[in-house]
mmCIF file of C-alpha atoms and ligand atoms in Angstrom:
data_model
loop_
_atom_site.group_PDB
_atom_site.id
_atom_site.type_symbol
_atom_site.label_atom_id
_atom_site.label_comp_id
_atom_site.label_asym_id
_atom_site.label_seq_id
_atom_site.Cartn_x
_atom_site.Cartn_y
_atom_site.Cartn_z
ATOM 1 C CA MET A 1 111.731 116.129 106.585
ATOM 2 C CA SER A 2 111.708 115.752 102.991
ATOM 3 C CA ARG A 3 109.718 112.791 101.796
ATOM 4 C CA ARG A 4 112.860 112.182 99.048
ATOM 5 C CA ASN A 5 115.651 111.986 101.872
ATOM 6 C CA LEU A 6 115.599 108.623 101.802
ATOM 7 C CA LYS A 7 115.096 106.202 98.653
ATOM 8 C CA TYR A 8 112.454 103.861 98.079
ATOM 9 C CA ILE A 9 112.960 100.101 97.252
ATOM 10 C CA VAL A 10 109.744 98.967 96.359
ATOM 11 C CA GLY A 11 109.451 94.871 95.867
ATOM 12 C CA ASN A 12 106.078 94.391 93.663
ATOM 13 C CA TRP A 13 105.691 90.681 94.079
ATOM 14 C CA LYS A 14 102.815 90.537 91.637
ATOM 15 C CA MET A 15 101.361 86.933 91.375
ATOM 16 C CA ASN A 16 104.093 84.960 93.313
ATOM 17 C CA HIS A 17 105.196 83.049 96.387
ATOM 18 C CA LYS A 18 104.068 80.485 98.670
ATOM 19 C CA LEU A 19 103.982 80.647 102.438
ATOM 20 C CA ALA A 20 107.144 78.677 102.472
ATOM 21 C CA ASP A 21 108.853 81.159 100.826
ATOM 22 C CA ILE A 22 107.871 83.701 102.535
ATOM 23 C CA LYS A 23 109.258 82.619 105.562
ATOM 24 C CA GLU A 24 112.353 81.951 104.023
ATOM 25 C CA PHE A 25 112.679 85.437 102.455
ATOM 26 C CA PHE A 26 112.486 86.678 105.895
ATOM 27 C CA THR A 27 114.696 84.065 107.473
ATOM 28 C CA THR A 28 117.587 84.854 104.863
ATOM 29 C CA PHE A 29 116.436 89.067 105.771
ATOM 30 C CA SER A 30 116.517 88.464 109.319
ATOM 31 C CA GLN A 31 120.235 87.231 109.237
ATOM 32 C CA SER A 32 121.503 90.817 107.999
ATOM 33 C CA ARG A 33 122.324 92.709 110.741
ATOM 34 C CA ALA A 34 123.175 95.897 109.004
ATOM 35 C CA GLU A 35 121.021 98.852 109.178
ATOM 36 C CA LEU A 36 118.594 100.021 106.347
ATOM 37 C CA HIS A 37 118.695 103.687 105.064
ATOM 38 C CA CYS A 38 116.170 103.951 103.054
ATOM 39 C CA HIS A 39 112.482 102.872 102.776
ATOM 40 C CA PRO A 40 111.977 99.233 101.802
ATOM 41 C CA TRP A 41 108.344 98.335 101.097
ATOM 42 C CA ILE A 42 107.059 95.271 99.864
ATOM 43 C CA ALA A 43 103.496 94.409 98.346
ATOM 44 C CA PRO A 44 102.840 90.972 98.262
ATOM 45 C CA GLN A 45 99.443 88.867 97.096
ATOM 46 C CA PHE A 46 96.553 90.468 99.224
ATOM 47 C CA ILE A 47 96.344 87.170 101.214
ATOM 48 C CA HIS A 48 99.661 87.100 102.306
ATOM 49 C CA ILE A 49 99.673 90.728 103.554
ATOM 50 C CA PRO A 50 98.993 90.288 107.393
ATOM 51 C CA ILE A 51 101.598 87.362 107.562
ATOM 52 C CA LEU A 52 104.466 89.908 106.235
ATOM 53 C CA LYS A 53 103.073 92.422 108.259
ATOM 54 C CA GLU A 54 103.552 89.982 111.488
ATOM 55 C CA LEU A 55 107.375 88.869 109.794
ATOM 56 C CA ALA A 56 108.414 92.356 109.082
ATOM 57 C CA PHE A 57 107.203 93.789 112.460
ATOM 58 C CA THR A 58 109.780 91.774 114.423
ATOM 59 C CA LEU A 59 112.581 93.622 111.792
ATOM 60 C CA GLY A 60 111.858 96.940 111.976
ATOM 61 C CA ASN A 61 111.422 99.490 108.839
ATOM 62 C CA ILE A 62 109.658 96.666 106.127
ATOM 63 C CA GLN A 63 106.038 98.724 105.196
ATOM 64 C CA VAL A 64 103.752 96.662 104.108
ATOM 65 C CA GLY A 65 101.301 97.305 101.094
ATOM 66 C CA ALA A 66 99.090 95.966 98.280
ATOM 67 C CA GLN A 67 99.014 95.725 94.794
ATOM 68 C CA ASN A 68 96.031 97.178 93.691
ATOM 69 C CA MET A 69 92.149 98.341 95.255
ATOM 70 C CA SER A 70 88.726 98.648 93.979
ATOM 71 C CA HIS A 71 87.354 102.007 91.964
ATOM 72 C CA ALA A 72 84.512 101.871 94.460
ATOM 73 C CA ALA A 73 84.048 103.236 97.901
ATOM 74 C CA SER A 74 81.881 99.949 98.846
ATOM 75 C CA GLY A 75 79.015 97.942 98.083
ATOM 76 C CA ALA A 76 78.512 95.139 95.639
ATOM 77 C CA TYR A 77 81.447 94.236 94.072
ATOM 78 C CA THR A 78 82.121 90.601 94.325
ATOM 79 C CA GLY A 79 85.736 89.943 94.271
ATOM 80 C CA GLU A 80 86.702 93.645 95.139
ATOM 81 C CA ILE A 81 89.051 95.115 98.337
ATOM 82 C CA SER A 82 88.433 98.700 98.825
ATOM 83 C CA ALA A 83 90.760 101.469 100.046
ATOM 84 C CA THR A 84 88.928 101.833 103.241
ATOM 85 C CA ALA A 85 89.566 97.875 104.002
ATOM 86 C CA LEU A 86 92.999 98.360 103.529
ATOM 87 C CA SER A 87 93.284 101.418 105.382
ATOM 88 C CA ASP A 88 91.452 99.865 108.255
ATOM 89 C CA MET A 89 93.674 96.924 108.167
ATOM 90 C CA GLY A 90 96.642 99.563 108.741
ATOM 91 C CA ILE A 91 98.063 99.054 105.222
ATOM 92 C CA PRO A 92 100.240 102.342 104.531
ATOM 93 C CA PHE A 93 100.536 102.101 100.496
ATOM 94 C CA VAL A 94 98.973 100.682 97.453
ATOM 95 C CA ILE A 95 100.394 100.523 93.995
ATOM 96 C CA ILE A 96 97.471 102.152 91.568
ATOM 97 C CA GLY A 97 97.482 101.806 87.492
ATOM 98 C CA HIS A 98 100.305 98.779 86.829
ATOM 99 C CA SER A 99 101.055 98.433 83.330
ATOM 100 C CA GLU A 100 99.436 94.593 83.748
ATOM 101 C CA ARG A 101 96.339 95.979 85.466
ATOM 102 C CA ARG A 102 96.224 98.599 82.215
ATOM 103 C CA ASN A 103 97.178 95.720 79.718
ATOM 104 C CA GLN A 104 95.352 92.768 81.278
ATOM 105 C CA PHE A 105 92.392 94.172 83.145
ATOM 106 C CA LYS A 106 91.615 97.194 80.690
ATOM 107 C CA GLU A 107 91.692 99.804 83.635
ATOM 108 C CA ASP A 108 92.523 103.070 82.204
ATOM 109 C CA ASN A 109 93.317 106.523 83.416
ATOM 110 C CA GLU A 110 89.710 107.311 84.110
ATOM 111 C CA LEU A 111 89.230 104.960 86.524
ATOM 112 C CA LEU A 112 92.697 104.834 87.846
ATOM 113 C CA SER A 113 91.929 108.578 88.526
ATOM 114 C CA LYS A 114 88.955 107.399 90.988
ATOM 115 C CA LYS A 115 91.203 104.937 92.328
ATOM 116 C CA ILE A 116 93.808 107.423 93.356
ATOM 117 C CA LYS A 117 91.586 110.113 94.933
ATOM 118 C CA LEU A 118 89.788 107.039 97.156
ATOM 119 C CA ALA A 119 93.361 106.032 97.951
ATOM 120 C CA LEU A 120 94.239 109.395 98.978
ATOM 121 C CA ALA A 121 90.655 109.994 100.518
ATOM 122 C CA SER A 122 91.771 106.804 102.845
ATOM 123 C CA ASP A 123 94.820 108.206 104.067
ATOM 124 C CA LEU A 124 96.611 105.961 101.905
ATOM 125 C CA GLN A 125 100.348 106.552 99.956
ATOM 126 C CA ALA A 126 99.020 105.700 96.461
ATOM 127 C CA ILE A 127 101.843 104.557 93.997
ATOM 128 C CA TYR A 128 100.541 105.640 90.782
ATOM 129 C CA CYS A 129 102.249 103.807 87.674
ATOM 130 C CA ILE A 130 102.703 105.097 83.842
ATOM 131 C CA GLY A 131 105.086 104.187 81.322
ATOM 132 C CA GLU A 132 104.906 103.721 77.756
ATOM 133 C CA THR A 133 104.623 100.352 75.692
ATOM 134 C CA ALA A 134 107.678 99.118 73.055
ATOM 135 C CA ILE A 135 105.853 100.361 70.011
ATOM 136 C CA GLU A 136 105.451 103.973 71.799
ATOM 137 C CA PHE A 137 108.860 104.061 72.471
ATOM 138 C CA GLU A 138 109.873 103.295 68.721
ATOM 139 C CA LYS A 139 107.462 105.747 67.748
ATOM 140 C CA GLY A 140 109.030 108.671 70.307
ATOM 141 C CA THR A 141 105.844 109.003 72.103
ATOM 142 C CA THR A 142 106.834 108.545 75.302
ATOM 143 C CA LYS A 143 106.652 112.204 77.039
ATOM 144 C CA GLU A 144 102.910 112.424 75.018
ATOM 145 C CA ILE A 145 101.646 109.081 76.775
ATOM 146 C CA ILE A 146 103.237 109.936 79.621
ATOM 147 C CA LYS A 147 101.620 113.421 79.857
ATOM 148 C CA GLU A 148 98.065 112.000 79.204
ATOM 149 C CA GLN A 149 98.418 109.388 81.914
ATOM 150 C CA LEU A 150 99.646 112.232 84.490
ATOM 151 C CA HIS A 151 96.956 114.912 83.870
ATOM 152 C CA GLN A 152 94.176 112.106 82.918
ATOM 153 C CA GLY A 153 94.915 110.136 86.218
ATOM 154 C CA LEU A 154 95.677 113.353 88.615
ATOM 155 C CA SER A 155 92.729 115.285 87.115
ATOM 156 C CA GLY A 156 90.738 116.775 90.609
ATOM 157 C CA ILE A 157 93.363 115.491 92.638
ATOM 158 C CA SER A 158 94.727 118.956 95.011
ATOM 159 C CA ASP A 159 97.127 117.384 97.554
ATOM 160 C CA CYS A 160 100.230 115.540 96.731
ATOM 161 C CA HIS A 161 101.267 114.545 100.223
ATOM 162 C CA LYS A 162 100.539 110.892 99.967
ATOM 163 C CA LEU A 163 101.530 110.467 96.449
ATOM 164 C CA LEU A 164 104.077 108.795 94.972
ATOM 165 C CA ILE A 165 104.870 108.189 91.331
ATOM 166 C CA ALA A 166 106.773 104.967 89.060
ATOM 167 C CA TYR A 167 107.871 105.368 85.968
ATOM 168 C CA GLU A 168 107.968 101.963 84.437
ATOM 169 C CA PRO A 169 108.441 101.685 80.658
ATOM 170 C CA VAL A 170 106.119 98.612 79.428
ATOM 171 C CA TRP A 171 108.780 97.300 77.538
ATOM 172 C CA ALA A 172 111.427 96.833 80.496
ATOM 173 C CA ILE A 173 109.087 95.315 82.146
ATOM 174 C CA GLY A 174 110.319 91.207 83.304
ATOM 175 C CA THR A 175 112.000 91.923 79.494
ATOM 176 C CA GLY A 176 115.611 92.329 81.444
ATOM 177 C CA LYS A 177 115.996 95.744 79.238
ATOM 178 C CA VAL A 178 116.438 97.999 81.728
ATOM 179 C CA ALA A 179 116.108 101.630 80.627
ATOM 180 C CA THR A 180 119.675 103.547 80.779
ATOM 181 C CA PRO A 181 119.791 105.881 83.726
ATOM 182 C CA LYS A 182 120.195 108.754 81.267
ATOM 183 C CA ILE A 183 116.862 107.137 79.613
ATOM 184 C CA ALA A 184 115.216 106.687 83.057
ATOM 185 C CA GLU A 185 116.480 110.641 84.390
ATOM 186 C CA ASP A 186 115.431 112.374 81.126
ATOM 187 C CA VAL A 187 111.311 111.119 81.818
ATOM 188 C CA HIS A 188 111.599 111.374 85.601
ATOM 189 C CA ALA A 189 112.517 115.219 84.927
ATOM 190 C CA PHE A 190 109.704 115.557 82.224
ATOM 191 C CA ILE A 191 107.686 113.708 84.621
ATOM 192 C CA ARG A 192 108.306 116.203 87.333
ATOM 193 C CA ASN A 193 108.244 119.627 85.385
ATOM 194 C CA GLU A 194 104.709 117.705 84.461
ATOM 195 C CA LEU A 195 103.611 117.340 88.154
ATOM 196 C CA ALA A 196 105.026 120.903 88.646
ATOM 197 C CA GLN A 197 101.843 122.170 86.448
ATOM 198 C CA LEU A 198 99.573 120.423 88.819
ATOM 199 C CA PHE A 199 100.818 120.931 92.079
ATOM 200 C CA THR A 200 102.912 123.608 94.315
ATOM 201 C CA SER A 201 104.744 120.687 96.047
ATOM 202 C CA ALA A 202 105.638 118.266 93.192
ATOM 203 C CA ASN A 203 109.266 119.061 94.579
ATOM 204 C CA GLU A 204 108.487 116.659 97.078
ATOM 205 C CA ILE A 205 106.650 113.580 95.213
ATOM 206 C CA PRO A 206 109.351 110.523 95.330
ATOM 207 C CA LEU A 207 109.561 109.560 91.716
ATOM 208 C CA LEU A 208 110.346 105.561 91.295
ATOM 209 C CA TYR A 209 111.730 103.926 88.577
ATOM 210 C CA GLY A 210 110.780 100.379 87.229
ATOM 211 C CA GLY A 211 111.427 97.706 84.746
ATOM 212 C CA SER A 212 114.553 95.203 85.380
ATOM 213 C CA VAL A 213 116.095 96.631 87.590
ATOM 214 C CA ASN A 214 118.262 94.731 89.446
ATOM 215 C CA PRO A 215 121.243 94.828 92.395
ATOM 216 C CA GLU A 216 123.542 95.282 89.059
ATOM 217 C CA ASN A 217 121.684 98.185 87.696
ATOM 218 C CA ILE A 218 120.080 99.545 90.232
ATOM 219 C CA SER A 219 123.253 101.961 91.524
ATOM 220 C CA GLY A 220 123.464 103.717 88.371
ATOM 221 C CA LEU A 221 119.590 104.553 88.379
ATOM 222 C CA LEU A 222 119.298 105.723 91.824
ATOM 223 C CA SER A 223 122.203 108.135 91.435
ATOM 224 C CA MET A 224 120.369 110.187 88.947
ATOM 225 C CA PRO A 225 118.621 113.429 90.702
ATOM 226 C CA ASN A 226 114.967 112.598 89.997
ATOM 227 C CA ILE A 227 114.975 108.731 90.866
ATOM 228 C CA ASP A 228 113.992 108.564 93.936
ATOM 229 C CA GLY A 229 113.986 104.689 94.233
ATOM 230 C CA GLY A 230 113.007 101.379 92.549
ATOM 231 C CA LEU A 231 109.464 99.352 92.024
ATOM 232 C CA ILE A 232 111.349 96.069 91.527
ATOM 233 C CA GLY A 233 109.371 92.675 90.341
ATOM 234 C CA GLY A 234 111.800 89.694 89.599
ATOM 235 C CA ALA A 235 114.537 90.643 91.806
ATOM 236 C CA SER A 236 112.665 91.601 94.750
ATOM 237 C CA LEU A 237 111.723 87.778 95.247
ATOM 238 C CA LYS A 238 114.927 86.764 96.911
ATOM 239 C CA ALA A 239 115.870 87.794 100.509
ATOM 240 C CA LYS A 240 119.386 88.388 99.550
ATOM 241 C CA ASP A 241 118.715 90.451 96.194
ATOM 242 C CA PHE A 242 116.106 92.706 97.952
ATOM 243 C CA LEU A 243 118.771 93.439 100.704
ATOM 244 C CA SER A 244 121.544 93.830 98.218
ATOM 245 C CA MET A 245 119.201 96.612 96.311
ATOM 246 C CA CYS A 246 118.519 98.203 100.123
ATOM 247 C CA HIS A 247 121.744 98.376 100.918
ATOM 248 C CA GLN A 248 122.838 100.141 97.593
ATOM 249 C CA ALA A 249 120.209 102.781 98.087
ATOM 250 C CA ARG A 250 122.059 105.358 100.337
ATOM 251 C CA PRO A 251 120.640 108.944 101.081
ATOM 252 C CA PHE A 252 122.084 112.018 99.298
ATOM 253 C CA ALA A 253 121.944 115.650 100.038
ATOM 254 C CA ARG A 254 119.609 117.615 97.768
ATOM 255 C CA SER A 255 120.440 120.907 97.340
HETATM 256 P P1 LIG B 301 110.515 93.487 86.901
HETATM 257 O O1 LIG B 301 111.827 94.206 87.691
HETATM 258 O O2 LIG B 301 110.284 91.872 87.196
HETATM 259 O O3 LIG B 301 110.963 93.856 85.666
HETATM 260 O O4 LIG B 301 108.835 93.682 87.073
HETATM 261 C C1 LIG B 301 108.721 95.404 87.475
HETATM 262 C C2 LIG B 301 107.796 95.681 87.724
HETATM 263 O O5 LIG B 301 106.602 95.636 87.184
HETATM 264 C C3 LIG B 301 107.619 96.372 89.258
HETATM 265 O O6 LIG B 301 106.402 96.408 89.347
#
């Protein structure tokens, strides 16, 4: 079965939610009886992963993953979390290279490439985030930036069967300024073309859009041929909104 048959609704909870909020989220979630025809994934803070896994387990198909991991395999890296530890704990996916990591923690394409290699070697699904800043968008250099992030971040990687890409324009993150479906699709189609230069099965790589996605704008984005899901921050924190986005993510036949 193609990895792109079902859409991905991935909640990036960032550094939000306390235990009580998490319990409330799952209480609301569990009240919805309708079956989901998508991949509902959530990445909470590390420390909350086990409790989310336990709560999600009773609800069926929600996958719980990580927002980040170390660039090193193991050793003296106080405060870091390794790919092996994630994999050992049965965690299925990890987000790598979110723009907040690139900007605030100075993670560059070279370091991110190490993380992606380690994640894939540990059998984790890696969501590699790319995207241009507002200045780069205004200068019209979006595709140049994306190309560099893809080629440098993915250099030396030959197997893409556990790789996903998230296009998150930095100007759209947390601003309410979502990219139009047309703009997002244009970049996604470009990304797929670039991936085709690196991998023979590039057509199988799920491409997600992120940046101010919410229940009102998601269906337009998901109707685009190269947009296989959303990486969603703020709007994924409330169960009602997360569920609404999951329900709008219908599978569609691909030729
Ligand atoms: P928002 O959905 O809050 O804009 O955040 C997007 C994001 O950064 C997801 O990784």
